[in-house]
Amino acid sequence: MGMAVWTDVPEEKTTRPDLERPLARGQAPPGLPTTTSIPFERTVPLVEAPPLAPPPAWPVPSSLARDPDEARALIPLPEFEPLLLEKARVISSRFPQAEAEYRAARGAGSSLVGREMPHFERVFRIASALASVPGVETAPDYDSLLILTAWHCVRPGVEKFLASYPKALLCPLSHSAPPSALFSLSAINQDIFSRRAPAYLRYLLCNKFGLRTCADIEQADLRHLLKSAGFRLIRSSAVAEVAFSGITQGEDPPVRPWKLTLRQELTEERAADMLITAALWNIKFGLRLVTFEQGVAHWNIGAFSRTDWEDAFLALGVRIPPSLLRESGLIDWRAILTRCIEQIGRGNLPEEVLGRVSAWPQRISHDSGQSIWAGLDRVARTVMERARESEPQLFNGDGELDYETARAFRGWNRLFDEVSPQILSRFGLSAFTALRRVAPECFGWGCRQLKPWELEQEHGKWKGARGRALLRSAYAYALYESGLGSICRQDDQFSWQCTMEQLSAWYSAQTVDRNLTPYDLLYGLASRHGLTPLLNREVTHTAAVSLMAGTNLHEKLPRIEGSWEICLRAAIEHYGGQLEVRLALPDLVPLPLRLRKAVLAPVPYAYLHKELRLVRDFDLRIAREARCQLDEIPGWWEDERIAGTPLETRLGQGEDPARPILGVLCPDPWIEQRRMRFGAIQLLLSKRATVRTAPGQGGLSSEEMRVLLRLAFEATLEHTNIAQVSLPAIRRGFERLLAREDTREMLDSLLLHIGAAYETEIWGHVRRFVVLDVISDLLALTVRNSLLHLMSLG
């Protein structure tokens, strides 16, 4: 049994000569009675050991029952032979006497040799002789008998000969050592461990943990159980195979290894192989889609066509490696199915069936309008027709929406599920987005149109990052309906804008002219528009202002209604006299875990100067020649030229793809220094980022966004004053962003996800930046310096 079963670390065997000096067979230490003469050479047998028994022939689960889990519940785990258990019990009963005899022999001044043998094993041989079990050291089941006797001797909580298991029987290491520590053992100790670990684990699993069948092993949390027992020398995913040889082998193994393997244990290559192995098992024995007649595959064509392959492969629970993911981050089930068919054989599958499967649109592809929006629009129209039939009170006699009645209706998501179950969650969209495409007269930002928060169920709609984004838009719109600010529209983007003059006039009219206290004003605002988090004081009004502004303004203000105007004024001043809030609810797009970890993970990055700046080649040369740090060169950060950086070279190339995009950007917002969280990312998404005025072309496309991000990544990152230790994490973040084609939707969702870390009460407690924050700063630096350079040339 090889060590590679237990760990993924390459085997490196070392030897320790000082531990490999056994006594000759039959030699006893001086001073011990002849009746208990025990040879101490077990670590290196001098005669050829009897051959190991062949592994048990495990039954095939699919031959026992059709249901895989039921079949595995019918396969019992092998038990120890009753005679072996009885021997271990009898020997363990002789241990107190054997221990006393051994101590007496040591006290008689015997010069014991072979001290590498564990103390328990020496006493075990004496106890075996006392229990009339002769020749135990030459028996083929010596190791199993030794391990079982040790289990019988354990008396937890009792102060006798043994209160815990003698760990030295397996190896000199602690049982809590990691699996990689096994390779530090000598070859002899590794061999001892490989012989004794199976018996130890079999008793631990069956007798201590009470596992009786193969189904018990699959359903047990072996990692937790082994951790509770203090055993880490073998990975939990490999314990079943070590204890019961062959139990995870075969096309239909009694214990499926992918049910035991933890995701973090798999390399990319092993994850791909295990996923294909699990997929082949699912096709043959789980879904039972194929049989074999004379070695030729015979497929169930009807079931093959009806199978939801994406769900079938995801249900296996195996980690999806990057090689089997699409660019959107979802599983590439076609690639998996193709590899399975190559291994099984096409058999009787006709061309039209294979072609129809390969032609089905995969579920979520945000860069393909036809495959997503056409089908979604059909469902949304059906929902509107069903609403007119089943909920006639929502509409007037002329067919127009009755706003006051419809705003209290919360069954839109239920209607979508009736037409097409879970279609909104599959596409990652809200009912508002889907319905507004087919009925813009009923859903929008007008005073007689339903808003996004008016379509949601009350329970939980304000929770989490998405709920905060909902509250942000709802609070801004509530201020607008109460008379403060204005709604501006550019193409399909709406925003609420407010200036200092508008706030002064409105607040005076609301409080002084109407004799209202600040409390009455704000309570009426929240109750009139159903802003539940403000009514139950989960979120204060000043925290809501911080939510709209995207920066912490309320933390140092007293929690009284009179400070709300001060907070709102501070927000307007923070943005140069005009506060703008986008009235948009970003619909979530699928964000793979790798993307979230790479872009939203905290990174303790630092600048050599308080601001992010370009570092030119001659700055570095001066620092090197003067033998000083870069930040010690006076005024290096005041030079905003891009000379001596890759950015200058890129901009000097007329055919560079970034040149035409930089030419259509509106320079004022990019050049203006605004203290705004993720300001460059939000400006990248804004419809006012460019000078284009044609309908539908106000903003940047996803491809244009990626060109600017790539320019910052390739031409700016390495020539900035960001600490070098942070560059690997930032590179990974850039690479994950550039790997996606749905850049606009992805960035919208990232800003929505990241809002959870900076919302309301926990603002100010966040002390670490995230990778997306660095990327935003780099993008702002790149575009700003590029525009200044191009303007100086023009």
PDB file of C-alpha atoms in Angstrom, residues 166-403:
ATOM      1  CA  PRO A 166      -0.224   4.324  22.651  1.00  0.00           C
ATOM      2  CA  LYS A 167       0.429   6.450  19.577  1.00  0.00           C
ATOM      3  CA  ALA A 168       4.001   5.201  19.177  1.00  0.00           C
ATOM      4  CA  LEU A 169       2.672   1.867  17.885  1.00  0.00           C
ATOM      5  CA  LEU A 170       1.953   3.469  14.506  1.00  0.00           C
ATOM      6  CA  CYS A 171       4.950   5.779  14.203  1.00  0.00           C
ATOM      7  CA  PRO A 172       7.120   8.058  16.356  1.00  0.00           C
ATOM      8  CA  LEU A 173       5.037  11.062  15.272  1.00  0.00           C
ATOM      9  CA  SER A 174       2.071  12.553  17.055  1.00  0.00           C
ATOM     10  CA  HIS A 175      -1.287  11.561  15.581  1.00  0.00           C
ATOM     11  CA  SER A 176      -2.080  15.252  15.135  1.00  0.00           C
ATOM     12  CA  ALA A 177       0.868  15.766  12.771  1.00  0.00           C
ATOM     13  CA  PRO A 178       0.004  16.580   9.137  1.00  0.00           C
ATOM     14  CA  PRO A 179       0.162  13.810   6.496  1.00  0.00           C
ATOM     15  CA  SER A 180       3.317  15.290   4.957  1.00  0.00           C
ATOM     16  CA  ALA A 181       5.186  14.510   8.175  1.00  0.00           C
ATOM     17  CA  LEU A 182       5.096  10.787   7.345  1.00  0.00           C
ATOM     18  CA  PHE A 183       7.770  11.298   4.707  1.00  0.00           C
ATOM     19  CA  SER A 184      10.231  12.394   7.354  1.00  0.00           C
ATOM     20  CA  LEU A 185      10.183   8.864   8.788  1.00  0.00           C
ATOM     21  CA  SER A 186      12.699   6.186   7.969  1.00  0.00           C
ATOM     22  CA  ALA A 187      11.787   3.494   5.482  1.00  0.00           C
ATOM     23  CA  ILE A 188      11.293   0.987   8.299  1.00  0.00           C
ATOM     24  CA  ASN A 189       8.925   3.238  10.219  1.00  0.00           C
ATOM     25  CA  GLN A 190       6.974   3.961   7.068  1.00  0.00           C
ATOM     26  CA  ASP A 191       6.608   0.246   6.471  1.00  0.00           C
ATOM     27  CA  ILE A 192       5.383  -0.268  10.048  1.00  0.00           C
ATOM     28  CA  PHE A 193       2.837   2.505   9.613  1.00  0.00           C
ATOM     29  CA  SER A 194       1.540   1.074   6.345  1.00  0.00           C
ATOM     30  CA  ARG A 195       0.982  -2.329   8.031  1.00  0.00           C
ATOM     31  CA  ARG A 196      -0.659  -1.087  11.209  1.00  0.00           C
ATOM     32  CA  ALA A 197      -2.667   1.962  10.107  1.00  0.00           C
ATOM     33  CA  PRO A 198      -5.411  -0.115   8.376  1.00  0.00           C
ATOM     34  CA  ALA A 199      -6.240  -2.068  11.539  1.00  0.00           C
ATOM     35  CA  TYR A 200      -6.131   1.102  13.641  1.00  0.00           C
ATOM     36  CA  LEU A 201      -8.505   2.952  11.293  1.00  0.00           C
ATOM     37  CA  ARG A 202     -10.870  -0.027  10.882  1.00  0.00           C
ATOM     38  CA  TYR A 203     -11.382  -0.233  14.617  1.00  0.00           C
ATOM     39  CA  LEU A 204     -11.674   3.547  14.890  1.00  0.00           C
ATOM     40  CA  LEU A 205     -14.303   3.809  12.132  1.00  0.00           C
ATOM     41  CA  CYS A 206     -16.376   0.754  13.006  1.00  0.00           C
ATOM     42  CA  ASN A 207     -16.070   0.399  16.777  1.00  0.00           C
ATOM     43  CA  LYS A 208     -15.464   3.957  17.930  1.00  0.00           C
ATOM     44  CA  PHE A 209     -17.459   5.950  15.374  1.00  0.00           C
ATOM     45  CA  GLY A 210     -20.113   3.285  14.848  1.00  0.00           C
ATOM     46  CA  LEU A 211     -19.949   3.153  11.036  1.00  0.00           C
ATOM     47  CA  ARG A 212     -21.430  -0.086   9.793  1.00  0.00           C
ATOM     48  CA  THR A 213     -22.025   0.262   6.027  1.00  0.00           C
ATOM     49  CA  CYS A 214     -20.515   1.961   3.010  1.00  0.00           C
ATOM     50  CA  ALA A 215     -23.360   4.469   3.085  1.00  0.00           C
ATOM     51  CA  ASP A 216     -22.341   5.410   6.639  1.00  0.00           C
ATOM     52  CA  ILE A 217     -18.835   6.274   5.423  1.00  0.00           C
ATOM     53  CA  GLU A 218     -20.157   8.428   2.577  1.00  0.00           C
ATOM     54  CA  GLN A 219     -22.540  10.298   4.843  1.00  0.00           C
ATOM     55  CA  ALA A 220     -20.173  10.732   7.799  1.00  0.00           C
ATOM     56  CA  ASP A 221     -18.135  13.868   8.271  1.00  0.00           C
ATOM     57  CA  LEU A 222     -14.848  12.014   8.486  1.00  0.00           C
ATOM     58  CA  ARG A 223     -12.851  15.199   8.768  1.00  0.00           C
ATOM     59  CA  HIS A 224     -14.727  16.211  11.911  1.00  0.00           C
ATOM     60  CA  LEU A 225     -14.654  12.692  13.373  1.00  0.00           C
ATOM     61  CA  LEU A 226     -10.918  12.275  12.840  1.00  0.00           C
ATOM     62  CA  LYS A 227     -10.282  15.733  14.215  1.00  0.00           C
ATOM     63  CA  SER A 228     -12.235  14.836  17.350  1.00  0.00           C
ATOM     64  CA  ALA A 229     -10.064  11.734  17.713  1.00  0.00           C
ATOM     65  CA  GLY A 230      -6.887  13.773  17.215  1.00  0.00           C
ATOM     66  CA  PHE A 231      -5.826  11.873  14.082  1.00  0.00           C
ATOM     67  CA  ARG A 232      -4.452  13.801  11.069  1.00  0.00           C
ATOM     68  CA  LEU A 233      -1.715  11.526   9.751  1.00  0.00           C
ATOM     69  CA  ILE A 234      -3.938  10.438   6.854  1.00  0.00           C
ATOM     70  CA  ARG A 235      -6.254  12.735   4.936  1.00  0.00           C
ATOM     71  CA  SER A 236      -9.914  12.135   5.677  1.00  0.00           C
ATOM     72  CA  SER A 237     -10.584  11.487   1.987  1.00  0.00           C
ATOM     73  CA  ALA A 238      -8.061   8.608   1.954  1.00  0.00           C
ATOM     74  CA  VAL A 239      -8.986   6.984   5.273  1.00  0.00           C
ATOM     75  CA  ALA A 240     -11.645   4.714   3.772  1.00  0.00           C
ATOM     76  CA  GLU A 241      -9.260   3.271   1.187  1.00  0.00           C
ATOM     77  CA  VAL A 242      -6.502   2.743   3.769  1.00  0.00           C
ATOM     78  CA  ALA A 243      -8.827   1.008   6.223  1.00  0.00           C
ATOM     79  CA  PHE A 244     -10.679  -1.071   3.631  1.00  0.00           C
ATOM     80  CA  SER A 245      -8.534  -1.808   0.617  1.00  0.00           C
ATOM     81  CA  GLY A 246     -10.350  -1.469  -2.714  1.00  0.00           C
ATOM     82  CA  ILE A 247     -13.449   0.191  -1.274  1.00  0.00           C
ATOM     83  CA  THR A 248     -13.065   3.257  -3.534  1.00  0.00           C
ATOM     84  CA  GLN A 249     -11.915   1.399  -6.633  1.00  0.00           C
ATOM     85  CA  GLY A 250     -13.821   0.339  -9.723  1.00  0.00           C
ATOM     86  CA  GLU A 251     -16.377   1.843 -12.063  1.00  0.00           C
ATOM     87  CA  ASP A 252     -19.079   1.576  -9.398  1.00  0.00           C
ATOM     88  CA  PRO A 253     -17.116   1.662  -6.130  1.00  0.00           C
ATOM     89  CA  PRO A 254     -18.775   0.825  -2.808  1.00  0.00           C
ATOM     90  CA  VAL A 255     -17.627   4.214  -1.525  1.00  0.00           C
ATOM     91  CA  ARG A 256     -17.493   6.959  -4.147  1.00  0.00           C
ATOM     92  CA  PRO A 257     -14.231   8.903  -3.614  1.00  0.00           C
ATOM     93  CA  TRP A 258     -15.727  12.212  -4.784  1.00  0.00           C
ATOM     94  CA  LYS A 259     -18.114  12.026  -1.842  1.00  0.00           C
ATOM     95  CA  LEU A 260     -15.149  12.144   0.543  1.00  0.00           C
ATOM     96  CA  THR A 261     -12.622  14.411  -1.151  1.00  0.00           C
ATOM     97  CA  LEU A 262     -12.464  17.976   0.097  1.00  0.00           C
ATOM     98  CA  ARG A 263     -12.237  20.700  -2.525  1.00  0.00           C
ATOM     99  CA  GLN A 264      -9.029  22.193  -1.164  1.00  0.00           C
ATOM    100  CA  GLU A 265      -7.264  18.832  -1.419  1.00  0.00           C
ATOM    101  CA  LEU A 266      -7.539  18.701  -5.209  1.00  0.00           C
ATOM    102  CA  THR A 267      -5.113  20.187  -7.659  1.00  0.00           C
ATOM    103  CA  GLU A 268      -6.544  21.487 -10.929  1.00  0.00           C
ATOM    104  CA  GLU A 269      -5.524  18.323 -12.777  1.00  0.00           C
ATOM    105  CA  ARG A 270      -6.879  15.925 -10.147  1.00  0.00           C
ATOM    106  CA  ALA A 271     -10.117  17.891  -9.906  1.00  0.00           C
ATOM    107  CA  ALA A 272     -10.643  17.518 -13.666  1.00  0.00           C
ATOM    108  CA  ASP A 273      -9.936  13.775 -13.566  1.00  0.00           C
ATOM    109  CA  MET A 274     -12.214  13.226 -10.570  1.00  0.00           C
ATOM    110  CA  LEU A 275     -15.028  15.229 -12.179  1.00  0.00           C
ATOM    111  CA  ILE A 276     -14.851  13.131 -15.343  1.00  0.00           C
ATOM    112  CA  THR A 277     -14.742   9.928 -13.257  1.00  0.00           C
ATOM    113  CA  ALA A 278     -17.792  11.036 -11.269  1.00  0.00           C
ATOM    114  CA  ALA A 279     -19.607  12.078 -14.459  1.00  0.00           C
ATOM    115  CA  LEU A 280     -18.959   8.672 -16.041  1.00  0.00           C
ATOM    116  CA  TRP A 281     -20.327   6.948 -12.926  1.00  0.00           C
ATOM    117  CA  ASN A 282     -23.420   9.173 -12.952  1.00  0.00           C
ATOM    118  CA  ILE A 283     -24.139   8.389 -16.609  1.00  0.00           C
ATOM    119  CA  LYS A 284     -23.686   4.640 -16.182  1.00  0.00           C
ATOM    120  CA  PHE A 285     -25.017   3.949 -12.697  1.00  0.00           C
ATOM    121  CA  GLY A 286     -26.756   7.095 -11.424  1.00  0.00           C
ATOM    122  CA  LEU A 287     -28.865   8.119 -14.421  1.00  0.00           C
ATOM    123  CA  ARG A 288     -28.501   4.661 -16.065  1.00  0.00           C
ATOM    124  CA  LEU A 289     -28.452   6.143 -19.544  1.00  0.00           C
ATOM    125  CA  VAL A 290     -26.215   3.537 -21.167  1.00  0.00           C
ATOM    126  CA  THR A 291     -25.811  -0.218 -21.204  1.00  0.00           C
ATOM    127  CA  PHE A 292     -23.258  -2.360 -22.986  1.00  0.00           C
ATOM    128  CA  GLU A 293     -24.034  -5.132 -25.419  1.00  0.00           C
ATOM    129  CA  GLN A 294     -20.970  -7.097 -26.507  1.00  0.00           C
ATOM    130  CA  GLY A 295     -18.775  -4.183 -25.492  1.00  0.00           C
ATOM    131  CA  VAL A 296     -20.729  -1.620 -27.538  1.00  0.00           C
ATOM    132  CA  ALA A 297     -22.536   1.269 -25.819  1.00  0.00           C
ATOM    133  CA  HIS A 298     -26.318   1.309 -26.161  1.00  0.00           C
ATOM    134  CA  TRP A 299     -27.819   4.660 -25.063  1.00  0.00           C
ATOM    135  CA  ASN A 300     -31.329   5.435 -23.887  1.00  0.00           C
ATOM    136  CA  ILE A 301     -31.893   8.158 -26.499  1.00  0.00           C
ATOM    137  CA  GLY A 302     -35.068   9.591 -24.986  1.00  0.00           C
ATOM    138  CA  ALA A 303     -33.601   9.938 -21.491  1.00  0.00           C
ATOM    139  CA  PHE A 304     -30.385  11.303 -22.979  1.00  0.00           C
ATOM    140  CA  SER A 305     -32.298  14.139 -24.674  1.00  0.00           C
ATOM    141  CA  ARG A 306     -34.345  14.991 -21.572  1.00  0.00           C
ATOM    142  CA  THR A 307     -31.433  15.067 -19.118  1.00  0.00           C
ATOM    143  CA  ASP A 308     -30.503  18.402 -17.592  1.00  0.00           C
ATOM    144  CA  TRP A 309     -26.753  17.868 -17.924  1.00  0.00           C
ATOM    145  CA  GLU A 310     -25.765  20.992 -16.065  1.00  0.00           C
ATOM    146  CA  ASP A 311     -27.707  19.947 -12.972  1.00  0.00           C
ATOM    147  CA  ALA A 312     -26.547  16.340 -13.335  1.00  0.00           C
ATOM    148  CA  PHE A 313     -22.875  17.309 -13.191  1.00  0.00           C
ATOM    149  CA  LEU A 314     -23.268  20.015 -10.554  1.00  0.00           C
ATOM    150  CA  ALA A 315     -25.141  17.583  -8.287  1.00  0.00           C
ATOM    151  CA  LEU A 316     -21.989  15.468  -8.013  1.00  0.00           C
ATOM    152  CA  GLY A 317     -20.491  18.084  -5.716  1.00  0.00           C
ATOM    153  CA  VAL A 318     -17.031  17.863  -7.282  1.00  0.00           C
ATOM    154  CA  ARG A 319     -14.906  20.989  -7.538  1.00  0.00           C
ATOM    155  CA  ILE A 320     -15.074  22.411 -11.073  1.00  0.00           C
ATOM    156  CA  PRO A 321     -11.546  23.148 -12.369  1.00  0.00           C
ATOM    157  CA  PRO A 322     -10.946  26.238 -14.558  1.00  0.00           C
ATOM    158  CA  SER A 323     -10.402  24.035 -17.624  1.00  0.00           C
ATOM    159  CA  LEU A 324     -14.061  22.945 -17.407  1.00  0.00           C
ATOM    160  CA  LEU A 325     -15.547  26.400 -16.774  1.00  0.00           C
ATOM    161  CA  ARG A 326     -16.921  28.824 -19.316  1.00  0.00           C
ATOM    162  CA  GLU A 327     -15.835  32.454 -19.451  1.00  0.00           C
ATOM    163  CA  SER A 328     -18.960  33.417 -17.509  1.00  0.00           C
ATOM    164  CA  GLY A 329     -17.727  31.231 -14.649  1.00  0.00           C
ATOM    165  CA  LEU A 330     -20.377  28.519 -15.053  1.00  0.00           C
ATOM    166  CA  ILE A 331     -19.733  24.840 -15.635  1.00  0.00           C
ATOM    167  CA  ASP A 332     -18.992  23.863 -19.233  1.00  0.00           C
ATOM    168  CA  TRP A 333     -21.179  20.784 -19.223  1.00  0.00           C
ATOM    169  CA  ARG A 334     -20.784  20.280 -22.973  1.00  0.00           C
ATOM    170  CA  ALA A 335     -17.040  19.752 -22.573  1.00  0.00           C
ATOM    171  CA  ILE A 336     -17.632  17.239 -19.770  1.00  0.00           C
ATOM    172  CA  LEU A 337     -20.301  15.387 -21.743  1.00  0.00           C
ATOM    173  CA  THR A 338     -18.080  15.253 -24.828  1.00  0.00           C
ATOM    174  CA  ARG A 339     -15.226  13.687 -22.862  1.00  0.00           C
ATOM    175  CA  CYS A 340     -17.608  11.152 -21.321  1.00  0.00           C
ATOM    176  CA  ILE A 341     -19.009  10.162 -24.712  1.00  0.00           C
ATOM    177  CA  GLU A 342     -15.451   9.753 -26.032  1.00  0.00           C
ATOM    178  CA  GLN A 343     -14.677   7.283 -23.228  1.00  0.00           C
ATOM    179  CA  ILE A 344     -18.004   5.417 -23.290  1.00  0.00           C
ATOM    180  CA  GLY A 345     -18.486   5.426 -27.023  1.00  0.00           C
ATOM    181  CA  ARG A 346     -21.109   7.056 -29.201  1.00  0.00           C
ATOM    182  CA  GLY A 347     -22.892   3.775 -29.794  1.00  0.00           C
ATOM    183  CA  ASN A 348     -26.396   4.235 -31.126  1.00  0.00           C
ATOM    184  CA  LEU A 349     -26.649   7.994 -30.554  1.00  0.00           C
ATOM    185  CA  PRO A 350     -27.883   9.527 -33.835  1.00  0.00           C
ATOM    186  CA  GLU A 351     -26.422  12.716 -35.292  1.00  0.00           C
ATOM    187  CA  GLU A 352     -29.573  14.757 -34.756  1.00  0.00           C
ATOM    188  CA  VAL A 353     -29.650  13.990 -31.024  1.00  0.00           C
ATOM    189  CA  LEU A 354     -26.029  14.975 -30.536  1.00  0.00           C
ATOM    190  CA  GLY A 355     -26.544  18.071 -32.667  1.00  0.00           C
ATOM    191  CA  ARG A 356     -29.656  19.095 -30.768  1.00  0.00           C
ATOM    192  CA  VAL A 357     -27.885  18.796 -27.423  1.00  0.00           C
ATOM    193  CA  SER A 358     -24.875  20.773 -28.615  1.00  0.00           C
ATOM    194  CA  ALA A 359     -27.150  23.446 -30.090  1.00  0.00           C
ATOM    195  CA  TRP A 360     -29.056  24.117 -26.871  1.00  0.00           C
ATOM    196  CA  PRO A 361     -28.095  27.543 -25.517  1.00  0.00           C
ATOM    197  CA  GLN A 362     -26.261  27.355 -22.228  1.00  0.00           C
ATOM    198  CA  ARG A 363     -28.120  28.977 -19.429  1.00  0.00           C
ATOM    199  CA  ILE A 364     -26.400  32.234 -18.644  1.00  0.00           C
ATOM    200  CA  SER A 365     -24.413  34.003 -21.331  1.00  0.00           C
ATOM    201  CA  HIS A 366     -24.649  37.742 -20.804  1.00  0.00           C
ATOM    202  CA  ASP A 367     -22.822  38.568 -24.016  1.00  0.00           C
ATOM    203  CA  SER A 368     -25.485  36.828 -26.123  1.00  0.00           C
ATOM    204  CA  GLY A 369     -28.669  38.873 -26.336  1.00  0.00           C
ATOM    205  CA  GLN A 370     -30.544  36.330 -28.427  1.00  0.00           C
ATOM    206  CA  SER A 371     -29.990  33.385 -26.101  1.00  0.00           C
ATOM    207  CA  ILE A 372     -31.067  35.285 -22.968  1.00  0.00           C
ATOM    208  CA  TRP A 373     -33.348  38.218 -23.583  1.00  0.00           C
ATOM    209  CA  ALA A 374     -35.529  36.700 -26.278  1.00  0.00           C
ATOM    210  CA  GLY A 375     -36.582  33.813 -24.042  1.00  0.00           C
ATOM    211  CA  LEU A 376     -36.874  36.022 -20.967  1.00  0.00           C
ATOM    212  CA  ASP A 377     -39.049  38.545 -22.809  1.00  0.00           C
ATOM    213  CA  ARG A 378     -41.457  35.788 -23.853  1.00  0.00           C
ATOM    214  CA  VAL A 379     -41.816  34.714 -20.229  1.00  0.00           C
ATOM    215  CA  ALA A 380     -42.305  38.330 -19.074  1.00  0.00           C
ATOM    216  CA  ARG A 381     -45.080  38.905 -21.635  1.00  0.00           C
ATOM    217  CA  THR A 382     -46.797  35.733 -20.458  1.00  0.00           C
ATOM    218  CA  VAL A 383     -46.547  36.988 -16.873  1.00  0.00           C
ATOM    219  CA  MET A 384     -48.196  40.288 -17.828  1.00  0.00           C
ATOM    220  CA  GLU A 385     -51.012  38.438 -19.615  1.00  0.00           C
ATOM    221  CA  ARG A 386     -51.537  36.168 -16.620  1.00  0.00           C
ATOM    222  CA  ALA A 387     -51.541  39.143 -14.248  1.00  0.00           C
ATOM    223  CA  ARG A 388     -54.309  40.802 -16.284  1.00  0.00           C
ATOM    224  CA  GLU A 389     -56.359  37.601 -16.092  1.00  0.00           C
ATOM    225  CA  SER A 390     -55.748  36.489 -12.488  1.00  0.00           C
ATOM    226  CA  GLU A 391     -55.232  39.920 -10.860  1.00  0.00           C
ATOM    227  CA  PRO A 392     -57.672  42.273 -12.656  1.00  0.00           C
ATOM    228  CA  GLN A 393     -57.699  44.704  -9.716  1.00  0.00           C
ATOM    229  CA  LEU A 394     -54.183  45.784 -10.650  1.00  0.00           C
ATOM    230  CA  PHE A 395     -55.446  47.487 -13.811  1.00  0.00           C
ATOM    231  CA  ASN A 396     -58.064  50.112 -14.621  1.00  0.00           C
ATOM    232  CA  GLY A 397     -60.899  49.689 -17.060  1.00  0.00           C
ATOM    233  CA  ASP A 398     -58.801  51.118 -19.890  1.00  0.00           C
ATOM    234  CA  GLY A 399     -56.009  48.573 -19.247  1.00  0.00           C
ATOM    235  CA  GLU A 400     -53.615  50.992 -17.558  1.00  0.00           C
ATOM    236  CA  LEU A 401     -51.912  50.147 -14.289  1.00  0.00           C
ATOM    237  CA  ASP A 402     -53.720  51.181 -11.110  1.00  0.00           C
ATOM    238  CA  TYR A 403     -50.663  52.416  -9.251  1.00  0.00           C
TER     239      TYR A 403
END
